[in-house]
JSON list of C-alpha atoms and ligand atoms in Angstrom, two decimals:
[
{"chain": "A", "resi": 16, "resn": "MET", "atom": "CA", "xyz": [69.99, 97.01, 87.17]},
{"chain": "A", "resi": 17, "resn": "ASP", "atom": "CA", "xyz": [71.00, 98.60, 90.44]},
{"chain": "A", "resi": 18, "resn": "VAL", "atom": "CA", "xyz": [74.59, 99.20, 91.53]},
{"chain": "A", "resi": 19, "resn": "GLN", "atom": "CA", "xyz": [75.98, 96.75, 94.08]},
{"chain": "A", "resi": 20, "resn": "TYR", "atom": "CA", "xyz": [78.99, 96.78, 96.40]},
{"chain": "A", "resi": 21, "resn": "TYR", "atom": "CA", "xyz": [81.24, 93.81, 97.09]},
{"chain": "A", "resi": 22, "resn": "ILE", "atom": "CA", "xyz": [83.92, 93.33, 99.70]},
{"chain": "A", "resi": 23, "resn": "CYS", "atom": "CA", "xyz": [86.96, 91.36, 98.51]},
{"chain": "A", "resi": 24, "resn": "HIS", "atom": "CA", "xyz": [87.66, 88.36, 100.76]},
{"chain": "A", "resi": 25, "resn": "GLU", "atom": "CA", "xyz": [91.38, 88.65, 100.09]},
{"chain": "A", "resi": 26, "resn": "CYS", "atom": "CA", "xyz": [92.19, 92.36, 100.59]},
{"chain": "A", "resi": 27, "resn": "ASP", "atom": "CA", "xyz": [88.95, 93.89, 102.00]},
{"chain": "A", "resi": 28, "resn": "GLU", "atom": "CA", "xyz": [88.74, 96.36, 99.11]},
{"chain": "A", "resi": 29, "resn": "ILE", "atom": "CA", "xyz": [85.19, 97.52, 98.50]},
{"chain": "A", "resi": 30, "resn": "SER", "atom": "CA", "xyz": [84.36, 97.54, 94.81]},
{"chain": "A", "resi": 31, "resn": "LYS", "atom": "CA", "xyz": [81.37, 99.09, 93.12]},
{"chain": "A", "resi": 32, "resn": "ILE", "atom": "CA", "xyz": [79.81, 96.95, 90.40]},
{"chain": "A", "resi": 33, "resn": "SER", "atom": "CA", "xyz": [77.44, 98.83, 88.16]},
{"chain": "A", "resi": 34, "resn": "THR", "atom": "CA", "xyz": [76.23, 95.81, 86.17]},
{"chain": "A", "resi": 35, "resn": "PRO", "atom": "CA", "xyz": [76.01, 92.99, 88.77]},
{"chain": "A", "resi": 36, "resn": "ASN", "atom": "CA", "xyz": [73.68, 90.92, 86.62]},
{"chain": "A", "resi": 37, "resn": "ARG", "atom": "CA", "xyz": [75.76, 90.78, 83.47]},
{"chain": "A", "resi": 38, "resn": "PRO", "atom": "CA", "xyz": [77.00, 87.22, 82.92]},
{"chain": "A", "resi": 39, "resn": "GLY", "atom": "CA", "xyz": [80.70, 86.74, 83.53]},
{"chain": "A", "resi": 40, "resn": "ARG", "atom": "CA", "xyz": [83.44, 86.62, 86.11]},
{"chain": "A", "resi": 41, "resn": "TYR", "atom": "CA", "xyz": [83.94, 89.56, 88.48]},
{"chain": "A", "resi": 42, "resn": "LYS", "atom": "CA", "xyz": [87.39, 90.29, 89.90]},
{"chain": "A", "resi": 43, "resn": "CYS", "atom": "CA", "xyz": [88.68, 92.58, 92.63]},
{"chain": "A", "resi": 44, "resn": "PRO", "atom": "CA", "xyz": [90.19, 95.70, 90.96]},
{"chain": "A", "resi": 45, "resn": "ASN", "atom": "CA", "xyz": [92.83, 95.93, 93.71]},
{"chain": "A", "resi": 46, "resn": "CYS", "atom": "CA", "xyz": [94.26, 92.39, 93.99]},
{"chain": "A", "resi": 47, "resn": "GLY", "atom": "CA", "xyz": [92.59, 90.51, 91.14]},
{"chain": "A", "resi": 48, "resn": "ALA", "atom": "CA", "xyz": [90.96, 87.89, 93.39]},
{"chain": "A", "resi": 49, "resn": "LYS", "atom": "CA", "xyz": [87.69, 86.44, 92.11]},
{"chain": "A", "resi": 50, "resn": "LEU", "atom": "CA", "xyz": [84.64, 88.13, 93.61]},
{"chain": "A", "resi": 51, "resn": "TYR", "atom": "CA", "xyz": [82.04, 85.92, 91.99]},
{"chain": "A", "resi": 52, "resn": "THR", "atom": "CA", "xyz": [80.93, 84.45, 88.67]},
{"chain": "A", "resi": 53, "resn": "TYR", "atom": "CA", "xyz": [77.46, 85.20, 87.43]},
{"chain": "A", "resi": 54, "resn": "LYS", "atom": "CA", "xyz": [75.86, 82.49, 85.29]},
{"chain": "A", "resi": 55, "resn": "PRO", "atom": "CA", "xyz": [72.25, 83.33, 84.44]},
{"chain": "A", "resi": 56, "resn": "GLY", "atom": "CA", "xyz": [69.46, 80.78, 84.70]},
{"chain": "A", "resi": 57, "resn": "MET", "atom": "CA", "xyz": [70.85, 78.82, 87.66]},
{"chain": "A", "resi": 58, "resn": "ILE", "atom": "CA", "xyz": [67.51, 78.66, 89.50]},
{"chain": "A", "resi": 59, "resn": "ASP", "atom": "CA", "xyz": [65.70, 77.31, 86.39]},
{"chain": "A", "resi": 60, "resn": "LYS", "atom": "CA", "xyz": [68.48, 74.79, 85.72]},
{"chain": "A", "resi": 61, "resn": "LEU", "atom": "CA", "xyz": [68.58, 73.42, 89.27]},
{"chain": "A", "resi": 62, "resn": "TYR", "atom": "CA", "xyz": [64.78, 73.18, 89.42]},
{"chain": "A", "resi": 63, "resn": "ALA", "atom": "CA", "xyz": [64.69, 71.32, 86.08]},
{"chain": "A", "resi": 64, "resn": "TYR", "atom": "CA", "xyz": [67.63, 68.99, 86.88]},
{"chain": "A", "resi": 65, "resn": "ASN", "atom": "CA", "xyz": [66.16, 68.00, 90.24]},
{"chain": "A", "resi": 66, "resn": "MET", "atom": "CA", "xyz": [62.66, 67.42, 88.82]},
{"chain": "A", "resi": 67, "resn": "ALA", "atom": "CA", "xyz": [64.28, 65.12, 86.23]},
{"chain": "A", "resi": 68, "resn": "ALA", "atom": "CA", "xyz": [66.29, 63.39, 88.99]},
{"chain": "A", "resi": 69, "resn": "LEU", "atom": "CA", "xyz": [63.10, 62.80, 91.00]},
{"chain": "A", "resi": 70, "resn": "LEU", "atom": "CA", "xyz": [61.39, 61.23, 87.98]},
{"chain": "A", "resi": 71, "resn": "LEU", "atom": "CA", "xyz": [64.43, 58.99, 87.38]},
{"chain": "A", "resi": 72, "resn": "PHE", "atom": "CA", "xyz": [64.47, 57.98, 91.05]},
{"chain": "A", "resi": 73, "resn": "VAL", "atom": "CA", "xyz": [60.82, 56.93, 90.79]},
{"chain": "A", "resi": 74, "resn": "LEU", "atom": "CA", "xyz": [61.66, 54.90, 87.63]},
{"chain": "A", "resi": 75, "resn": "THR", "atom": "CA", "xyz": [64.62, 53.30, 89.44]},
{"chain": "A", "resi": 76, "resn": "ASN", "atom": "CA", "xyz": [62.33, 52.00, 92.15]},
{"chain": "A", "resi": 77, "resn": "TYR", "atom": "CA", "xyz": [59.36, 51.17, 89.91]},
{"chain": "A", "resi": 78, "resn": "PHE", "atom": "CA", "xyz": [61.23, 48.76, 87.63]},
{"chain": "A", "resi": 79, "resn": "PRO", "atom": "CA", "xyz": [62.89, 45.57, 88.99]},
{"chain": "A", "resi": 80, "resn": "PHE", "atom": "CA", "xyz": [66.54, 45.85, 89.97]},
{"chain": "A", "resi": 81, "resn": "LEU", "atom": "CA", "xyz": [67.21, 42.35, 91.28]},
{"chain": "A", "resi": 82, "resn": "SER", "atom": "CA", "xyz": [65.74, 38.95, 90.40]},
{"chain": "A", "resi": 83, "resn": "PHE", "atom": "CA", "xyz": [66.09, 35.96, 92.71]},
{"chain": "A", "resi": 84, "resn": "GLU", "atom": "CA", "xyz": [64.56, 32.59, 93.51]},
{"chain": "A", "resi": 85, "resn": "ALA", "atom": "CA", "xyz": [62.35, 32.37, 96.58]},
{"chain": "A", "resi": 86, "resn": "ALA", "atom": "CA", "xyz": [60.64, 29.05, 97.43]},
{"chain": "A", "resi": 87, "resn": "GLY", "atom": "CA", "xyz": [61.09, 27.87, 93.86]},
{"chain": "A", "resi": 88, "resn": "ASN", "atom": "CA", "xyz": [59.50, 30.98, 92.35]},
{"chain": "A", "resi": 89, "resn": "ALA", "atom": "CA", "xyz": [61.34, 33.75, 90.56]},
{"chain": "A", "resi": 90, "resn": "SER", "atom": "CA", "xyz": [60.88, 37.03, 92.43]},
{"chain": "A", "resi": 91, "resn": "HIS", "atom": "CA", "xyz": [61.89, 40.61, 91.78]},
{"chain": "A", "resi": 92, "resn": "ALA", "atom": "CA", "xyz": [63.06, 43.34, 94.07]},
{"chain": "A", "resi": 93, "resn": "ASN", "atom": "CA", "xyz": [63.35, 47.03, 93.35]},
{"chain": "A", "resi": 94, "resn": "PHE", "atom": "CA", "xyz": [66.42, 49.13, 94.09]},
{"chain": "A", "resi": 95, "resn": "THR", "atom": "CA", "xyz": [65.59, 50.12, 97.68]},
{"chain": "A", "resi": 96, "resn": "THR", "atom": "CA", "xyz": [64.29, 46.69, 98.73]},
{"chain": "A", "resi": 97, "resn": "ALA", "atom": "CA", "xyz": [67.38, 45.06, 97.16]},
{"chain": "A", "resi": 98, "resn": "ILE", "atom": "CA", "xyz": [69.46, 47.08, 99.64]},
{"chain": "A", "resi": 99, "resn": "LEU", "atom": "CA", "xyz": [67.16, 46.02, 102.48]},
{"chain": "A", "resi": 100, "resn": "TYR", "atom": "CA", "xyz": [67.88, 42.38, 101.56]},
{"chain": "A", "resi": 101, "resn": "LEU", "atom": "CA", "xyz": [71.46, 43.06, 102.70]},
{"chain": "A", "resi": 102, "resn": "TYR", "atom": "CA", "xyz": [70.04, 43.26, 106.23]},
{"chain": "A", "resi": 103, "resn": "ARG", "atom": "CA", "xyz": [68.60, 39.76, 105.78]},
{"chain": "A", "resi": 104, "resn": "GLU", "atom": "CA", "xyz": [72.14, 38.65, 104.86]},
{"chain": "A", "resi": 105, "resn": "GLU", "atom": "CA", "xyz": [73.28, 40.37, 108.10]},
{"chain": "A", "resi": 106, "resn": "GLN", "atom": "CA", "xyz": [75.39, 42.92, 106.20]},
{"chain": "A", "resi": 107, "resn": "TRP", "atom": "CA", "xyz": [74.36, 45.64, 108.68]},
{"chain": "A", "resi": 108, "resn": "LEU", "atom": "CA", "xyz": [77.18, 48.12, 108.27]},
{"chain": "A", "resi": 109, "resn": "MET", "atom": "CA", "xyz": [77.46, 47.84, 104.49]},
{"chain": "A", "resi": 110, "resn": "GLY", "atom": "CA", "xyz": [73.66, 47.84, 104.12]},
{"chain": "A", "resi": 111, "resn": "THR", "atom": "CA", "xyz": [73.39, 51.06, 106.10]},
{"chain": "A", "resi": 112, "resn": "ALA", "atom": "CA", "xyz": [76.28, 52.74, 104.22]},
{"chain": "A", "resi": 113, "resn": "ILE", "atom": "CA", "xyz": [74.76, 51.81, 100.85]},
{"chain": "A", "resi": 114, "resn": "LEU", "atom": "CA", "xyz": [71.25, 52.85, 101.91]},
{"chain": "A", "resi": 115, "resn": "LEU", "atom": "CA", "xyz": [72.49, 56.24, 103.12]},
{"chain": "A", "resi": 116, "resn": "THR", "atom": "CA", "xyz": [74.71, 57.10, 100.15]},
{"chain": "A", "resi": 117, "resn": "THR", "atom": "CA", "xyz": [72.63, 55.70, 97.29]},
{"chain": "A", "resi": 118, "resn": "VAL", "atom": "CA", "xyz": [69.06, 56.32, 98.52]},
{"chain": "A", "resi": 119, "resn": "LEU", "atom": "CA", "xyz": [68.63, 58.60, 101.54]},
{"chain": "A", "resi": 120, "resn": "PHE", "atom": "CA", "xyz": [71.21, 61.34, 100.85]},
{"chain": "A", "resi": 121, "resn": "PRO", "atom": "CA", "xyz": [70.25, 61.73, 97.14]},
{"chain": "A", "resi": 122, "resn": "MET", "atom": "CA", "xyz": [66.53, 61.69, 98.12]},
{"chain": "A", "resi": 123, "resn": "ILE", "atom": "CA", "xyz": [66.93, 64.43, 100.78]},
{"chain": "A", "resi": 124, "resn": "ARG", "atom": "CA", "xyz": [69.10, 66.42, 98.36]},
{"chain": "A", "resi": 125, "resn": "ILE", "atom": "CA", "xyz": [66.57, 66.17, 95.51]},
{"chain": "A", "resi": 126, "resn": "PHE", "atom": "CA", "xyz": [63.60, 67.11, 97.74]},
{"chain": "A", "resi": 127, "resn": "THR", "atom": "CA", "xyz": [65.39, 70.07, 99.37]},
{"chain": "A", "resi": 128, "resn": "ASN", "atom": "CA", "xyz": [66.54, 71.33, 95.96]},
{"chain": "A", "resi": 129, "resn": "ILE", "atom": "CA", "xyz": [63.04, 71.04, 94.47]},
{"chain": "A", "resi": 130, "resn": "VAL", "atom": "CA", "xyz": [61.42, 72.89, 97.40]},
{"chain": "A", "resi": 131, "resn": "LEU", "atom": "CA", "xyz": [64.08, 75.63, 97.46]},
{"chain": "A", "resi": 132, "resn": "PHE", "atom": "CA", "xyz": [64.60, 76.21, 93.73]},
{"chain": "A", "resi": 133, "resn": "GLY", "atom": "CA", "xyz": [60.95, 75.48, 92.86]},
{"chain": "A", "resi": 134, "resn": "SER", "atom": "CA", "xyz": [59.93, 78.21, 95.32]},
{"chain": "A", "resi": 135, "resn": "LEU", "atom": "CA", "xyz": [62.53, 80.66, 94.00]},
{"chain": "A", "resi": 136, "resn": "PHE", "atom": "CA", "xyz": [61.50, 79.84, 90.42]},
{"chain": "A", "resi": 137, "resn": "HIS", "atom": "CA", "xyz": [57.90, 80.75, 91.28]},
{"chain": "A", "resi": 138, "resn": "ASN", "atom": "CA", "xyz": [59.10, 83.96, 93.00]},
{"chain": "A", "resi": 139, "resn": "TYR", "atom": "CA", "xyz": [58.34, 82.77, 96.48]},
{"chain": "A", "resi": 140, "resn": "LEU", "atom": "CA", "xyz": [60.81, 82.73, 99.37]},
{"chain": "A", "resi": 141, "resn": "PRO", "atom": "CA", "xyz": [60.49, 79.58, 101.51]},
{"chain": "A", "resi": 142, "resn": "VAL", "atom": "CA", "xyz": [60.57, 80.10, 105.30]},
{"chain": "A", "resi": 143, "resn": "TYR", "atom": "CA", "xyz": [63.49, 77.72, 105.90]},
{"chain": "A", "resi": 144, "resn": "ALA", "atom": "CA", "xyz": [65.58, 78.82, 102.89]},
{"chain": "A", "resi": 145, "resn": "THR", "atom": "CA", "xyz": [68.77, 79.28, 104.97]},
{"chain": "A", "resi": 146, "resn": "GLN", "atom": "CA", "xyz": [68.43, 75.86, 106.60]},
{"chain": "A", "resi": 147, "resn": "MET", "atom": "CA", "xyz": [67.78, 74.26, 103.20]},
{"chain": "A", "resi": 148, "resn": "ILE", "atom": "CA", "xyz": [70.99, 75.76, 101.78]},
{"chain": "A", "resi": 149, "resn": "LYS", "atom": "CA", "xyz": [72.87, 74.36, 104.79]},
{"chain": "A", "resi": 150, "resn": "VAL", "atom": "CA", "xyz": [71.39, 70.90, 104.13]},
{"chain": "A", "resi": 151, "resn": "ILE", "atom": "CA", "xyz": [72.40, 71.12, 100.44]},
{"chain": "A", "resi": 152, "resn": "ASN", "atom": "CA", "xyz": [75.94, 72.22, 101.34]},
{"chain": "A", "resi": 153, "resn": "THR", "atom": "CA", "xyz": [76.29, 69.47, 103.97]},
{"chain": "A", "resi": 154, "resn": "LEU", "atom": "CA", "xyz": [75.12, 66.72, 101.61]},
{"chain": "A", "resi": 155, "resn": "SER", "atom": "CA", "xyz": [77.03, 67.80, 98.50]},
{"chain": "A", "resi": 156, "resn": "PRO", "atom": "CA", "xyz": [80.38, 66.14, 99.46]},
{"chain": "A", "resi": 157, "resn": "TRP", "atom": "CA", "xyz": [78.49, 62.82, 99.74]},
{"chain": "A", "resi": 158, "resn": "GLY", "atom": "CA", "xyz": [77.18, 63.19, 96.21]},
{"chain": "A", "resi": 159, "resn": "MET", "atom": "CA", "xyz": [80.21, 61.53, 94.63]},
{"chain": "A", "resi": 160, "resn": "LEU", "atom": "CA", "xyz": [79.95, 58.39, 96.76]},
{"chain": "A", "resi": 161, "resn": "ASP", "atom": "CA", "xyz": [76.74, 57.06, 95.23]},
{"chain": "A", "resi": 162, "resn": "VAL", "atom": "CA", "xyz": [78.40, 55.48, 92.17]},
{"chain": "A", "resi": 163, "resn": "PHE", "atom": "CA", "xyz": [81.10, 53.97, 94.39]},
{"chain": "A", "resi": 164, "resn": "PHE", "atom": "CA", "xyz": [78.55, 52.35, 96.71]},
{"chain": "A", "resi": 165, "resn": "LEU", "atom": "CA", "xyz": [76.40, 51.27, 93.77]},
{"chain": "A", "resi": 166, "resn": "GLY", "atom": "CA", "xyz": [79.47, 49.33, 92.61]},
{"chain": "A", "resi": 167, "resn": "ILE", "atom": "CA", "xyz": [79.85, 47.77, 96.06]},
{"chain": "A", "resi": 168, "resn": "LEU", "atom": "CA", "xyz": [76.15, 46.82, 96.07]},
{"chain": "A", "resi": 169, "resn": "VAL", "atom": "CA", "xyz": [76.49, 45.06, 92.71]},
{"chain": "A", "resi": 170, "resn": "SER", "atom": "CA", "xyz": [79.63, 43.25, 93.96]},
{"chain": "A", "resi": 171, "resn": "ILE", "atom": "CA", "xyz": [77.97, 42.07, 97.18]},
{"chain": "A", "resi": 172, "resn": "VAL", "atom": "CA", "xyz": [74.89, 40.86, 95.30]},
{"chain": "A", "resi": 173, "resn": "LYS", "atom": "CA", "xyz": [77.18, 38.79, 93.05]},
{"chain": "A", "resi": 174, "resn": "LEU", "atom": "CA", "xyz": [79.46, 37.55, 95.86]},
{"chain": "A", "resi": 175, "resn": "VAL", "atom": "CA", "xyz": [76.80, 36.35, 98.29]},
{"chain": "A", "resi": 176, "resn": "LYS", "atom": "CA", "xyz": [74.68, 35.11, 95.34]},
{"chain": "A", "resi": 177, "resn": "MET", "atom": "CA", "xyz": [71.62, 37.07, 96.50]},
{"chain": "A", "resi": 178, "resn": "GLY", "atom": "CA", "xyz": [70.27, 37.07, 92.97]},
{"chain": "A", "resi": 179, "resn": "THR", "atom": "CA", "xyz": [70.91, 38.54, 89.54]},
{"chain": "A", "resi": 180, "resn": "ILE", "atom": "CA", "xyz": [71.12, 42.25, 88.81]},
{"chain": "A", "resi": 181, "resn": "ILE", "atom": "CA", "xyz": [68.79, 43.14, 85.95]},
{"chain": "A", "resi": 182, "resn": "PRO", "atom": "CA", "xyz": [70.68, 45.46, 83.57]},
{"chain": "A", "resi": 183, "resn": "GLY", "atom": "CA", "xyz": [67.42, 47.19, 82.66]},
{"chain": "A", "resi": 184, "resn": "ILE", "atom": "CA", "xyz": [65.50, 50.42, 83.11]},
{"chain": "A", "resi": 185, "resn": "SER", "atom": "CA", "xyz": [66.08, 50.55, 86.88]},
{"chain": "A", "resi": 186, "resn": "LEU", "atom": "CA", "xyz": [69.87, 50.49, 86.65]},
{"chain": "A", "resi": 187, "resn": "TRP", "atom": "CA", "xyz": [70.00, 52.89, 83.69]},
{"chain": "A", "resi": 188, "resn": "ALA", "atom": "CA", "xyz": [67.58, 55.31, 85.35]},
{"chain": "A", "resi": 189, "resn": "TYR", "atom": "CA", "xyz": [69.79, 55.29, 88.44]},
{"chain": "A", "resi": 190, "resn": "MET", "atom": "CA", "xyz": [72.97, 55.95, 86.45]},
{"chain": "A", "resi": 191, "resn": "THR", "atom": "CA", "xyz": [71.25, 58.78, 84.52]},
{"chain": "A", "resi": 192, "resn": "MET", "atom": "CA", "xyz": [70.06, 60.24, 87.83]},
{"chain": "A", "resi": 193, "resn": "VAL", "atom": "CA", "xyz": [73.66, 60.25, 89.11]},
{"chain": "A", "resi": 194, "resn": "LEU", "atom": "CA", "xyz": [74.80, 62.11, 85.96]},
{"chain": "A", "resi": 195, "resn": "ILE", "atom": "CA", "xyz": [71.98, 64.67, 86.25]},
{"chain": "A", "resi": 196, "resn": "LEU", "atom": "CA", "xyz": [72.80, 65.27, 89.92]},
{"chain": "A", "resi": 197, "resn": "ALA", "atom": "CA", "xyz": [76.44, 65.85, 88.94]},
{"chain": "A", "resi": 198, "resn": "ALA", "atom": "CA", "xyz": [75.28, 68.39, 86.33]},
{"chain": "A", "resi": 199, "resn": "ALA", "atom": "CA", "xyz": [73.12, 70.06, 88.99]},
{"chain": "A", "resi": 200, "resn": "GLN", "atom": "CA", "xyz": [76.13, 70.20, 91.31]},
{"chain": "A", "resi": 201, "resn": "ALA", "atom": "CA", "xyz": [78.17, 71.87, 88.55]},
{"chain": "A", "resi": 202, "resn": "ALA", "atom": "CA", "xyz": [75.45, 74.47, 87.94]},
{"chain": "A", "resi": 203, "resn": "TYR", "atom": "CA", "xyz": [75.08, 75.25, 91.65]},
{"chain": "A", "resi": 204, "resn": "ASP", "atom": "CA", "xyz": [76.50, 78.62, 92.62]},
{"chain": "A", "resi": 205, "resn": "PRO", "atom": "CA", "xyz": [76.19, 79.61, 96.32]},
{"chain": "A", "resi": 206, "resn": "HIS", "atom": "CA", "xyz": [76.75, 83.33, 95.57]},
{"chain": "A", "resi": 207, "resn": "GLU", "atom": "CA", "xyz": [73.82, 83.42, 93.14]},
{"chain": "A", "resi": 208, "resn": "VAL", "atom": "CA", "xyz": [71.51, 81.60, 95.59]},
{"chain": "A", "resi": 209, "resn": "TRP", "atom": "CA", "xyz": [72.17, 84.20, 98.30]},
{"chain": "A", "resi": 210, "resn": "GLU", "atom": "CA", "xyz": [71.69, 86.98, 95.73]},
{"chain": "A", "resi": 211, "resn": "GLN", "atom": "CA", "xyz": [68.31, 85.58, 94.70]},
{"chain": "A", "resi": 212, "resn": "ILE", "atom": "CA", "xyz": [67.22, 85.15, 98.34]},
{"chain": "A", "resi": 213, "resn": "GLY", "atom": "CA", "xyz": [68.39, 88.69, 99.12]},
{"chain": "A", "resi": 214, "resn": "ALA", "atom": "CA", "xyz": [66.42, 90.09, 96.17]},
{"chain": "A", "resi": 215, "resn": "ARG", "atom": "CA", "xyz": [63.23, 88.34, 97.35]},
{"chain": "A", "resi": 216, "resn": "LYS", "atom": "CA", "xyz": [63.75, 89.53, 100.92]},
{"chain": "A", "resi": 217, "resn": "ARG", "atom": "CA", "xyz": [64.02, 93.13, 99.64]},
{"chain": "A", "resi": 218, "resn": "ILE", "atom": "CA", "xyz": [60.75, 92.71, 97.71]},
{"chain": "A", "resi": 219, "resn": "GLN", "atom": "CA", "xyz": [59.05, 91.28, 100.83]},
{"chain": "A", "resi": 220, "resn": "ARG", "atom": "CA", "xyz": [60.28, 94.22, 102.93]},
{"chain": "A", "resi": 221, "resn": "GLN", "atom": "CA", "xyz": [59.06, 96.72, 100.32]},
{"chain": "A", "resi": 222, "resn": "LYS", "atom": "CA", "xyz": [55.64, 95.05, 100.29]},
{"chain": "A", "resi": 223, "resn": "ALA", "atom": "CA", "xyz": [55.49, 95.06, 104.12]},
{"chain": "A", "resi": 224, "resn": "ALA", "atom": "CA", "xyz": [56.39, 98.78, 104.18]},
{"chain": "A", "resi": 225, "resn": "VAL", "atom": "CA", "xyz": [53.56, 99.76, 101.80]},
{"chain": "B", "resi": 7, "resn": "LIG", "atom": "ZN1", "xyz": [91.06, 92.20, 96.58]}
]
């Protein structure tokens, strides 16, 4: 593989790395600061994790999450509509917070990840790659709040006696999705994403020059 040059963020030393794609941790030869860690297969992992998360999200909403009595009949609600019932109980602020952290943010994150890493996996560079990385970076701090707000949702449902939470496929699929998204977050490496985008840009430029 070709030789690459890296500038140390700590001491501005320029170091030449002759094997940039060998797995491992790269340090600055001058001050010992970490330059980057290369873990192979990140694109494949993130694509796979997010496809699995999407499937689990569909399962979460397909199977009933909440059962309640309406006009004497037992009814079911799925995960997203159960949150919307909070609006009927006039829990506006909490309803919105739960909807954002447990449904909308994970959904946007999963879709952006699938488009970005799916494209990179199939050797295609999406037009809005930079913007997509910004979206992923902006949403990642919110990723840890979903379990917390899921807990609040379950508490509110019990406190205002909206109905009974069904401890079934929906809830388990959601919890598994949260774990998979945490694994995806652990595998995510910003340095490697920019490297991959840079490599594809070089290929595009070479093709345009021919
Ligand atoms: Zn240094």
